[in-house]
Each structure stands twice: as C-alpha cells, then as structure tokens.
C-alpha cells in the first residue's frame, strides 16, 4: 500500500491516510487502498479502529480536485459510488471506529470523519463541505450523514454556504465529541480506543449494530433489533465470565471475544 497504512497495538488499530504532499486528498488509488485495508482488518484482534491522516496540517483535504476536474457525468457518478461503497464499509465495520482529526477535514475528509462512530479533533481542526463552491454536491455521503449527525437545519446551512467550521463550533454542534491540543490528540484517541477495546467485544459490536440499524428503523422495529442483539450476547464466554464475576464479587478475567 502506498497511501493507506494499518498498524495495531493491543486491541487498537490505527489506519492512516498518508498522502501528505496533497494534504491526504482522496484520489482513486487512496480510496481503493482504503477499501483493501478495511477488508484486511483482523476483527478477532482489533477491537477498535482509529482513523487518522498523516501530518498535522490535514486529516484529509477532500477528494482529489485535480483528478475530479475532467470527469464526465458517468465517471462522476462512478467515482461517487466508489467512495460511497468504501465509506459505507467503514461506517458498518463491525468494530467501533474513532476519527482523530488534526487540521483540515474538508469535503471527502469531513465525510470520512462522519463515517466513523466518534470524532475527536485537534484545536486546529477545520471542518466543512466546500463542494457547492466547486460546482458539485458532496458525493461521499455528506448530505446524508451531516444531516443525521447535527440535524437538517444546521447541516443545510453548512452545506448551502460551504462555510468552514473550526473546532470549538464543531464541538458545540455535536460534529465532534472532543477537542484537544495537537500534541495530545492521538494519545486521547488511543485512550478512548483502549477503553472501548477493554469492554466485552461481542457486546460492543452488538451495541454498534443496534444503534446503526435502529436509527434506520421506526421505534417498534428498533427495539426488536435491540432485543435480538441483546439475546445474542447470552451464552458467550464473556457474558458468563463478567456476570459470574459480579455475582461472586471478584474481578472478571480479561474478555476473550467469544
Ligand atoms: N485535491 C487535490 N490536491 C489538494 C487538495 C484536494 N482536495 N487539497 C490540497 N491539495 C494539494 C494542493 O494542490 C497542494 O499541492 P501542490 O500545489 O503543493 O502540489 C498541496 O495539497 C498543499 O495545499 P495548498 O498549497 O493549497 O495548502 P494551503 O495551506 O495553501 O491551503 C487548504 C490548505 C486545505 C485550505 C487548501 O489546500 C484547499 O482549499 N484545498 C481544497 C479543499 C477542498 O475544497 N476540499 C473539498 C474537495 S471537494 C463526488 C465525490 C466526492 C466528492 C464530491 C462529489 N461524486 C463524484 C458524486 C467530494 C468532493 C470534495 O471533497
């Protein structure tokens, strides 16, 4: 892989978009590599995945404008599908994902961050969907995920104006869940990921699925989704271990993911 790296330590994986000369902009190759790297994540070993960009200037400065410039309508739609399929793969990855956003997260970069479960950012972070200023719409799910994350009114204001949002505002509107000095960001992302990775993996994955699938259903269907996933946790070794330890007033053994 030239532009997308994956490393793992303990139960935490770190996926890095590494094309710093172009502020980690997403060209065809980066998106295809991202797809392959997501397929290669070892879900038995990695219990939480951090997604970040190389360098302090940009998380990802968007889809590659140079590459998109000459696309035909058909090619534009195909490029949108390529990105959408990969971002959806990230969004529905069975394990939790945390975006660690340092610097610019514009266009496809903001969309990549919004495809993760949780977003932490640096004090220098800048979010935005500048597409309407470039004569296009957001194409990697931005119109859909931003409206779901921060509400349709706020999302439309940002999408129609292409206004950029700095870290404090991103926190206040719920686009991110934490803001840290640049030098602390990765440490905080790791701490959060490790804390998630320390919980029972089957249960954590079931929670992710319950929230994601439930948000797409009405409440009557959503609680049934929860019931089924709740039921699926019983008879696992981790459930027996943790509940047994509580009843017997002792510490549980480390979770084993089965
Ligand atoms: N694409 C390609 N190259 C980029 C880039 C981008 N998005 N952003 C930055 N670069 C490159 C610059 O061209 C420059 O390269 P060299 O000239 O050094 O070779 C290098 O990164 C450093 O950038 P700057 O020199 O511009 O750095 P500055 O500090 O002056 O400015 C900036 C930083 C982030 C404010 C600026 O680079 C900037 O405005 N970048 C573009 C941000 C942007 O507009 N992003 C949104 C792109 S649109 C769709 C699918 C997807 C999408 C839409 C439709 N379908 C097909 C349906 C998604 C669209 C987008 O993401």
Tab-separated table of C-alpha atoms and ligand atoms in Angstrom:
chain	number	residue	atom	x	y	z
A	1	UNK	CA	0.000	0.000	0.000
A	2	UNK	CA	1.315	3.409	-0.928
A	3	UNK	CA	-1.151	5.730	0.765
A	4	UNK	CA	-3.043	3.818	3.441
A	5	UNK	CA	-1.284	2.257	6.432
A	6	UNK	CA	-2.606	-0.023	9.139
A	7	UNK	CA	-0.868	-0.743	12.419
A	8	UNK	CA	-2.093	-2.434	15.576
A	9	UNK	CA	-1.134	-2.314	19.220
A	10	UNK	CA	-3.025	-4.301	21.780
A	11	UNK	CA	-6.624	-4.326	20.657
A	12	UNK	CA	-6.379	-0.943	18.915
A	13	UNK	CA	-5.776	-0.494	15.194
A	14	UNK	CA	-4.597	2.749	13.607
A	15	UNK	CA	-5.483	3.366	9.971
A	16	UNK	CA	-3.602	6.319	8.479
A	17	UNK	CA	-4.298	8.093	5.194
A	18	UNK	CA	-0.767	9.017	4.171
A	19	UNK	CA	-0.554	11.283	1.148
A	20	UNK	CA	0.762	14.390	2.878
A	21	UNK	CA	2.077	16.120	-0.267
A	22	UNK	CA	-1.577	16.573	-1.322
A	23	UNK	CA	-2.886	17.068	2.232
A	24	UNK	CA	-4.048	13.427	2.168
A	25	UNK	CA	-6.563	14.170	-0.621
A	26	UNK	CA	-8.536	11.135	-1.731
A	27	UNK	CA	-7.761	10.070	-5.267
A	28	UNK	CA	-8.913	6.849	-6.842
A	29	UNK	CA	-5.912	4.932	-5.546
A	30	UNK	CA	-6.316	6.132	-1.952
A	31	UNK	CA	-9.963	5.065	-1.953
A	32	UNK	CA	-9.159	1.645	-3.403
A	33	UNK	CA	-6.376	1.130	-0.868
A	34	UNK	CA	-8.735	2.191	1.921
A	35	UNK	CA	-11.164	-0.444	0.704
A	36	UNK	CA	-8.487	-3.160	0.776
A	37	UNK	CA	-7.161	-2.127	4.162
A	38	UNK	CA	-10.669	-2.203	5.660
A	39	UNK	CA	-11.047	-5.749	4.312
A	40	UNK	CA	-7.765	-6.719	5.958
A	41	UNK	CA	-8.675	-5.565	9.492
A	42	UNK	CA	-8.406	-8.595	11.772
A	43	UNK	CA	-11.664	-8.369	13.698
A	44	UNK	CA	-10.558	-11.007	16.206
A	45	UNK	CA	-7.513	-8.983	17.242
A	46	UNK	CA	-8.541	-5.360	16.655
A	47	UNK	CA	-11.396	-4.231	18.858
A	48	UNK	CA	-11.433	-0.537	17.990
A	49	UNK	CA	-10.035	1.281	14.945
A	50	UNK	CA	-8.645	4.828	14.921
A	51	UNK	CA	-8.779	6.557	11.535
A	52	UNK	CA	-6.379	9.454	11.039
A	53	UNK	CA	-4.341	11.398	8.482
A	54	UNK	CA	-0.580	11.761	8.274
A	55	UNK	CA	0.876	15.060	9.461
A	56	UNK	CA	-0.548	17.909	11.475
A	57	UNK	CA	-1.880	20.061	8.662
A	58	UNK	CA	-4.688	17.909	7.338
A	59	UNK	CA	-6.747	14.902	8.255
A	60	UNK	CA	-7.926	14.765	4.627
A	61	UNK	CA	-8.393	17.907	2.468
A	62	UNK	CA	-11.105	16.291	0.371
A	63	UNK	CA	-11.477	14.281	-2.759
A	64	UNK	CA	-8.698	14.978	-5.264
A	65	UNK	CA	-9.868	18.045	-7.158
A	66	UNK	CA	-7.247	17.629	-9.907
A	67	UNK	CA	-8.481	14.119	-10.600
A	68	UNK	CA	-12.187	15.058	-10.461
A	69	UNK	CA	-11.855	18.117	-12.666
A	70	UNK	CA	-12.294	16.389	-16.028
A	71	UNK	CA	-14.843	13.716	-15.077
A	72	UNK	CA	-17.913	13.113	-17.240
A	73	UNK	CA	-21.342	12.691	-15.594
A	74	UNK	CA	-20.971	8.914	-15.778
A	75	UNK	CA	-17.453	8.986	-14.364
A	76	UNK	CA	-18.575	11.376	-11.602
A	77	UNK	CA	-21.360	9.005	-10.597
A	78	UNK	CA	-18.944	6.059	-10.684
A	79	UNK	CA	-16.433	7.966	-8.511
A	80	UNK	CA	-19.238	8.810	-6.062
A	81	UNK	CA	-20.231	5.137	-5.915
A	82	UNK	CA	-16.644	4.039	-5.345
A	83	UNK	CA	-16.297	6.422	-2.389
A	84	UNK	CA	-19.783	5.766	-1.047
A	85	UNK	CA	-19.293	1.995	-1.033
A	86	UNK	CA	-15.991	2.284	0.823
A	87	UNK	CA	-17.267	4.864	3.327
A	88	UNK	CA	-20.301	2.671	3.979
A	89	UNK	CA	-17.950	-0.259	4.568
A	90	UNK	CA	-16.160	1.886	7.152
A	91	UNK	CA	-19.436	3.017	8.734
A	92	UNK	CA	-20.660	-0.560	9.049
A	93	UNK	CA	-17.342	-2.087	10.089
A	94	UNK	CA	-18.386	-4.371	12.955
A	95	UNK	CA	-15.955	-2.782	15.425
A	96	UNK	CA	-16.139	0.820	16.701
A	97	UNK	CA	-14.186	3.490	14.833
A	98	UNK	CA	-12.772	6.774	16.130
A	99	UNK	CA	-11.686	9.546	13.738
A	100	UNK	CA	-8.703	11.513	15.058
A	101	UNK	CA	-8.883	14.710	13.024
A	102	UNK	CA	-5.869	17.020	13.027
A	103	UNK	CA	-6.156	20.077	10.764
A	104	UNK	CA	-8.333	20.237	7.665
A	105	UNK	CA	-11.223	17.814	7.215
A	106	UNK	CA	-12.865	19.212	4.102
A	107	UNK	CA	-15.222	17.670	1.570
A	108	UNK	CA	-14.417	13.964	1.383
A	109	UNK	CA	-12.308	14.415	4.546
A	110	UNK	CA	-15.269	15.646	6.556
A	111	UNK	CA	-17.305	12.811	5.020
A	112	UNK	CA	-14.653	10.268	6.008
A	113	UNK	CA	-14.709	11.547	9.598
A	114	UNK	CA	-18.526	11.414	9.624
A	115	UNK	CA	-18.387	7.766	8.539
A	116	UNK	CA	-16.658	6.942	11.822
A	117	UNK	CA	-18.596	6.324	15.040
A	118	UNK	CA	-16.893	9.024	17.122
A	119	UNK	CA	-14.819	12.074	16.152
A	120	UNK	CA	-12.052	13.679	18.223
A	121	UNK	CA	-10.157	16.636	16.794
A	122	UNK	CA	-7.263	18.993	17.374
A	123	UNK	CA	-7.751	22.632	18.382
A	124	UNK	CA	-6.544	23.440	14.855
A	125	UNK	CA	-9.171	21.330	13.092
A	126	UNK	CA	-11.327	22.864	10.369
A	127	UNK	CA	-14.372	21.033	9.019
A	128	UNK	CA	-16.505	21.837	6.017
A	129	UNK	CA	-18.190	20.749	2.833
A	130	UNK	CA	-16.890	23.228	0.225
A	131	UNK	CA	-18.416	21.368	-2.726
A	132	UNK	CA	-21.066	23.888	-3.801
A	133	UNK	CA	-18.253	26.395	-4.246
A	134	UNK	CA	-16.665	23.916	-6.672
A	135	UNK	CA	-19.841	23.381	-8.678
A	136	UNK	CA	-20.716	19.958	-7.258
A	137	UNK	CA	-22.585	18.373	-4.357
A	138	UNK	CA	-20.889	16.419	-1.583
A	139	UNK	CA	-20.521	12.971	-3.110
A	140	UNK	CA	-19.357	10.647	-0.355
A	141	UNK	CA	-22.426	10.756	1.874
A	142	UNK	CA	-22.012	14.290	3.259
A	143	UNK	CA	-25.575	15.416	2.592
A	144	UNK	CA	-26.899	12.351	4.396
A	145	UNK	CA	-24.536	11.872	7.325
A	146	UNK	CA	-24.205	15.532	8.267
A	147	UNK	CA	-27.983	15.957	8.441
A	148	UNK	CA	-28.244	12.863	10.645
A	149	UNK	CA	-25.378	13.951	12.902
A	150	UNK	CA	-26.138	17.623	13.526
A	151	UNK	CA	-29.723	17.944	12.306
A	152	UNK	CA	-31.077	19.060	8.931
A	153	UNK	CA	-31.244	22.809	9.623
A	154	UNK	CA	-27.635	23.174	10.740
A	155	UNK	CA	-26.434	20.771	8.053
A	156	UNK	CA	-28.230	22.651	5.279
A	157	UNK	CA	-26.788	25.955	6.474
A	158	UNK	CA	-23.263	24.499	6.278
A	159	UNK	CA	-23.859	22.623	3.016
A	160	UNK	CA	-25.500	25.564	1.188
A	161	UNK	CA	-22.932	28.146	2.311
A	162	UNK	CA	-19.807	25.918	2.167
A	163	UNK	CA	-18.830	27.665	5.423
A	164	UNK	CA	-15.889	26.220	7.317
A	165	UNK	CA	-16.319	25.245	10.957
A	166	UNK	CA	-13.496	25.459	13.483
A	167	UNK	CA	-13.017	23.038	16.354
A	168	UNK	CA	-14.962	24.878	19.112
A	169	UNK	CA	-18.047	25.216	16.899
A	170	UNK	CA	-17.693	21.619	15.717
A	171	UNK	CA	-17.825	20.582	19.371
A	172	UNK	CA	-20.785	22.809	20.179
A	173	UNK	CA	-22.903	21.442	17.304
A	174	UNK	CA	-22.004	17.828	18.040
A	175	UNK	CA	-19.930	17.253	14.943
A	176	UNK	CA	-17.066	16.168	17.219
A	177	UNK	CA	-17.058	14.706	20.704
A	178	UNK	CA	-13.750	16.137	21.958
A	179	UNK	CA	-11.155	18.819	21.145
A	180	UNK	CA	-7.507	18.536	22.235
A	181	UNK	CA	-4.170	20.275	21.648
A	182	UNK	CA	-2.453	18.871	18.549
A	183	UNK	CA	0.192	17.023	20.556
A	184	UNK	CA	-2.421	15.317	22.767
A	185	UNK	CA	-4.886	14.257	20.086
A	186	UNK	CA	-3.512	10.805	19.277
A	187	UNK	CA	-2.934	9.998	22.922
A	188	UNK	CA	-6.570	10.874	23.705
A	189	UNK	CA	-7.789	8.868	20.711
A	190	UNK	CA	-5.723	5.891	21.891
A	191	UNK	CA	-7.057	6.214	25.451
A	192	UNK	CA	-10.618	6.242	24.198
A	193	UNK	CA	-9.992	3.324	21.823
A	194	UNK	CA	-8.270	1.319	24.565
A	195	UNK	CA	-11.153	1.922	26.927
A	196	UNK	CA	-13.591	0.673	24.280
A	197	UNK	CA	-11.275	-2.271	23.480
A	198	UNK	CA	-11.273	-3.244	27.166
A	199	UNK	CA	-15.007	-3.986	27.157
A	200	UNK	CA	-16.621	-7.216	26.005
A	201	UNK	CA	-16.054	-7.171	22.209
A	202	UNK	CA	-19.197	-9.071	21.225
A	203	UNK	CA	-21.319	-6.726	23.331
A	204	UNK	CA	-19.599	-3.602	21.978
A	205	UNK	CA	-20.132	-4.771	18.417
A	206	UNK	CA	-23.771	-5.541	19.170
A	207	UNK	CA	-24.225	-2.012	20.571
A	208	UNK	CA	-22.793	-0.513	17.383
A	209	UNK	CA	-25.125	-2.590	15.239
A	210	UNK	CA	-28.114	-1.795	17.445
A	211	UNK	CA	-27.524	1.965	17.236
A	212	UNK	CA	-26.777	1.973	13.499
A	213	UNK	CA	-29.567	-0.372	12.422
A	214	UNK	CA	-32.019	1.090	14.929
A	215	UNK	CA	-31.527	4.625	13.606
A	216	UNK	CA	-32.774	3.440	10.232
A	217	UNK	CA	-35.923	1.842	11.645
A	218	UNK	CA	-39.017	3.120	13.436
A	219	UNK	CA	-39.100	2.653	17.224
A	220	UNK	CA	-41.220	-0.519	17.141
A	221	UNK	CA	-38.760	-2.206	14.802
A	222	UNK	CA	-35.750	-0.634	16.520
A	223	UNK	CA	-36.471	-2.162	19.905
A	224	UNK	CA	-36.825	-5.565	18.258
A	225	UNK	CA	-33.377	-5.054	16.711
A	226	UNK	CA	-32.088	-4.325	20.215
A	227	UNK	CA	-33.832	-7.378	21.709
A	228	UNK	CA	-32.232	-9.717	19.188
A	229	UNK	CA	-28.763	-8.278	19.693
A	230	UNK	CA	-29.222	-8.331	23.481
A	231	UNK	CA	-30.172	-12.003	23.251
A	232	UNK	CA	-27.147	-12.753	21.077
A	233	UNK	CA	-24.781	-11.778	23.911
A	234	UNK	CA	-26.031	-14.543	26.212
A	235	UNK	CA	-24.194	-17.848	26.469
A	236	UNK	CA	-20.985	-16.139	25.308
A	237	UNK	CA	-17.907	-16.828	27.387
A	238	UNK	CA	-17.509	-13.105	28.042
A	239	UNK	CA	-21.070	-12.717	29.366
A	240	UNK	CA	-20.703	-15.745	31.649
A	241	UNK	CA	-17.304	-14.547	32.852
A	242	UNK	CA	-18.396	-10.966	33.621
A	243	UNK	CA	-21.745	-11.776	35.226
A	244	UNK	CA	-20.219	-14.666	37.155
A	245	UNK	CA	-17.519	-12.366	38.483
A	246	UNK	CA	-20.081	-9.781	39.600
A	247	UNK	CA	-22.198	-12.345	41.439
A	248	UNK	CA	-19.121	-13.934	43.026
A	249	UNK	CA	-17.696	-10.497	43.950
A	250	UNK	CA	-14.419	-10.924	42.085
A	251	UNK	CA	-12.737	-9.270	39.106
A	252	UNK	CA	-13.647	-10.789	35.706
A	253	UNK	CA	-10.991	-12.495	33.590
A	254	UNK	CA	-9.942	-10.449	30.526
A	255	UNK	CA	-12.528	-10.659	27.743
A	256	UNK	CA	-11.757	-13.255	25.059
A	257	UNK	CA	-14.131	-12.238	22.267
A	258	UNK	CA	-16.197	-15.406	22.232
B	1	LIG	N1	-7.291	17.802	-4.017
B	1	LIG	C1	-6.068	17.761	-4.589
B	1	LIG	N2	-4.996	18.379	-4.096
B	1	LIG	C2	-5.152	19.067	-2.963
B	1	LIG	C3	-6.398	19.141	-2.291
B	1	LIG	C4	-7.509	18.470	-2.864
B	1	LIG	N3	-8.716	18.424	-2.295
B	1	LIG	N4	-6.243	19.918	-1.206
B	1	LIG	C5	-4.936	20.296	-1.179
B	1	LIG	N5	-4.279	19.788	-2.234
B	1	LIG	C6	-2.878	19.950	-2.569
B	1	LIG	C7	-2.614	21.331	-3.180
B	1	LIG	O1	-2.933	21.322	-4.552
B	1	LIG	C8	-1.129	21.494	-2.906
B	1	LIG	O2	-0.413	20.721	-3.846
B	1	LIG	P1	0.923	21.310	-4.569
B	1	LIG	O3	0.478	22.562	-5.230
B	1	LIG	O4	1.865	21.555	-3.416
B	1	LIG	O5	1.339	20.219	-5.486
B	1	LIG	C9	-0.953	20.824	-1.551
B	1	LIG	O6	-2.068	19.942	-1.395
B	1	LIG	C10	-0.961	21.804	-0.397
B	1	LIG	O7	-2.160	22.562	-0.493
B	1	LIG	P2	-2.162	24.173	-0.511
B	1	LIG	O8	-0.905	24.699	-1.112
B	1	LIG	O9	-3.450	24.602	-1.113
B	1	LIG	O10	-2.141	24.484	1.057
B	1	LIG	P3	-2.741	25.757	1.789
B	1	LIG	O11	-2.226	25.704	3.185
B	1	LIG	O12	-2.499	26.999	0.996
B	1	LIG	O13	-4.318	25.526	1.823
B	1	LIG	C11	-6.365	24.190	2.076
B	1	LIG	C12	-4.873	24.400	2.519
B	1	LIG	C13	-6.863	22.899	2.700
B	1	LIG	C14	-7.212	25.362	2.597
B	1	LIG	C15	-6.397	24.164	0.531
B	1	LIG	O14	-5.452	23.183	0.061
B	1	LIG	C16	-7.751	23.803	-0.008
B	1	LIG	O15	-8.671	24.626	-0.021
B	1	LIG	N6	-7.873	22.563	-0.505
B	1	LIG	C17	-9.080	22.101	-1.135
B	1	LIG	C18	-10.119	21.850	-0.087
B	1	LIG	C19	-11.425	21.441	-0.711
B	1	LIG	O16	-12.089	22.229	-1.406
B	1	LIG	N7	-11.799	20.204	-0.460
B	1	LIG	C20	-13.014	19.646	-0.950
B	1	LIG	C21	-12.733	18.963	-2.227
B	1	LIG	S1	-14.267	18.508	-2.987
B	1	LIG	C22	-18.389	13.174	-5.667
B	1	LIG	C23	-17.482	12.504	-4.919
B	1	LIG	C24	-16.788	13.151	-3.970
B	1	LIG	C25	-16.938	14.486	-3.759
B	1	LIG	C26	-17.865	15.169	-4.496
B	1	LIG	C27	-18.603	14.536	-5.454
B	1	LIG	N8	-19.110	12.498	-6.716
B	1	LIG	C28	-18.350	12.087	-7.799
B	1	LIG	C29	-20.524	12.451	-6.681
B	1	LIG	C30	-16.121	15.158	-2.815
B	1	LIG	C31	-15.682	16.386	-3.116
B	1	LIG	C32	-14.647	17.029	-2.365
B	1	LIG	O17	-14.091	16.517	-1.417
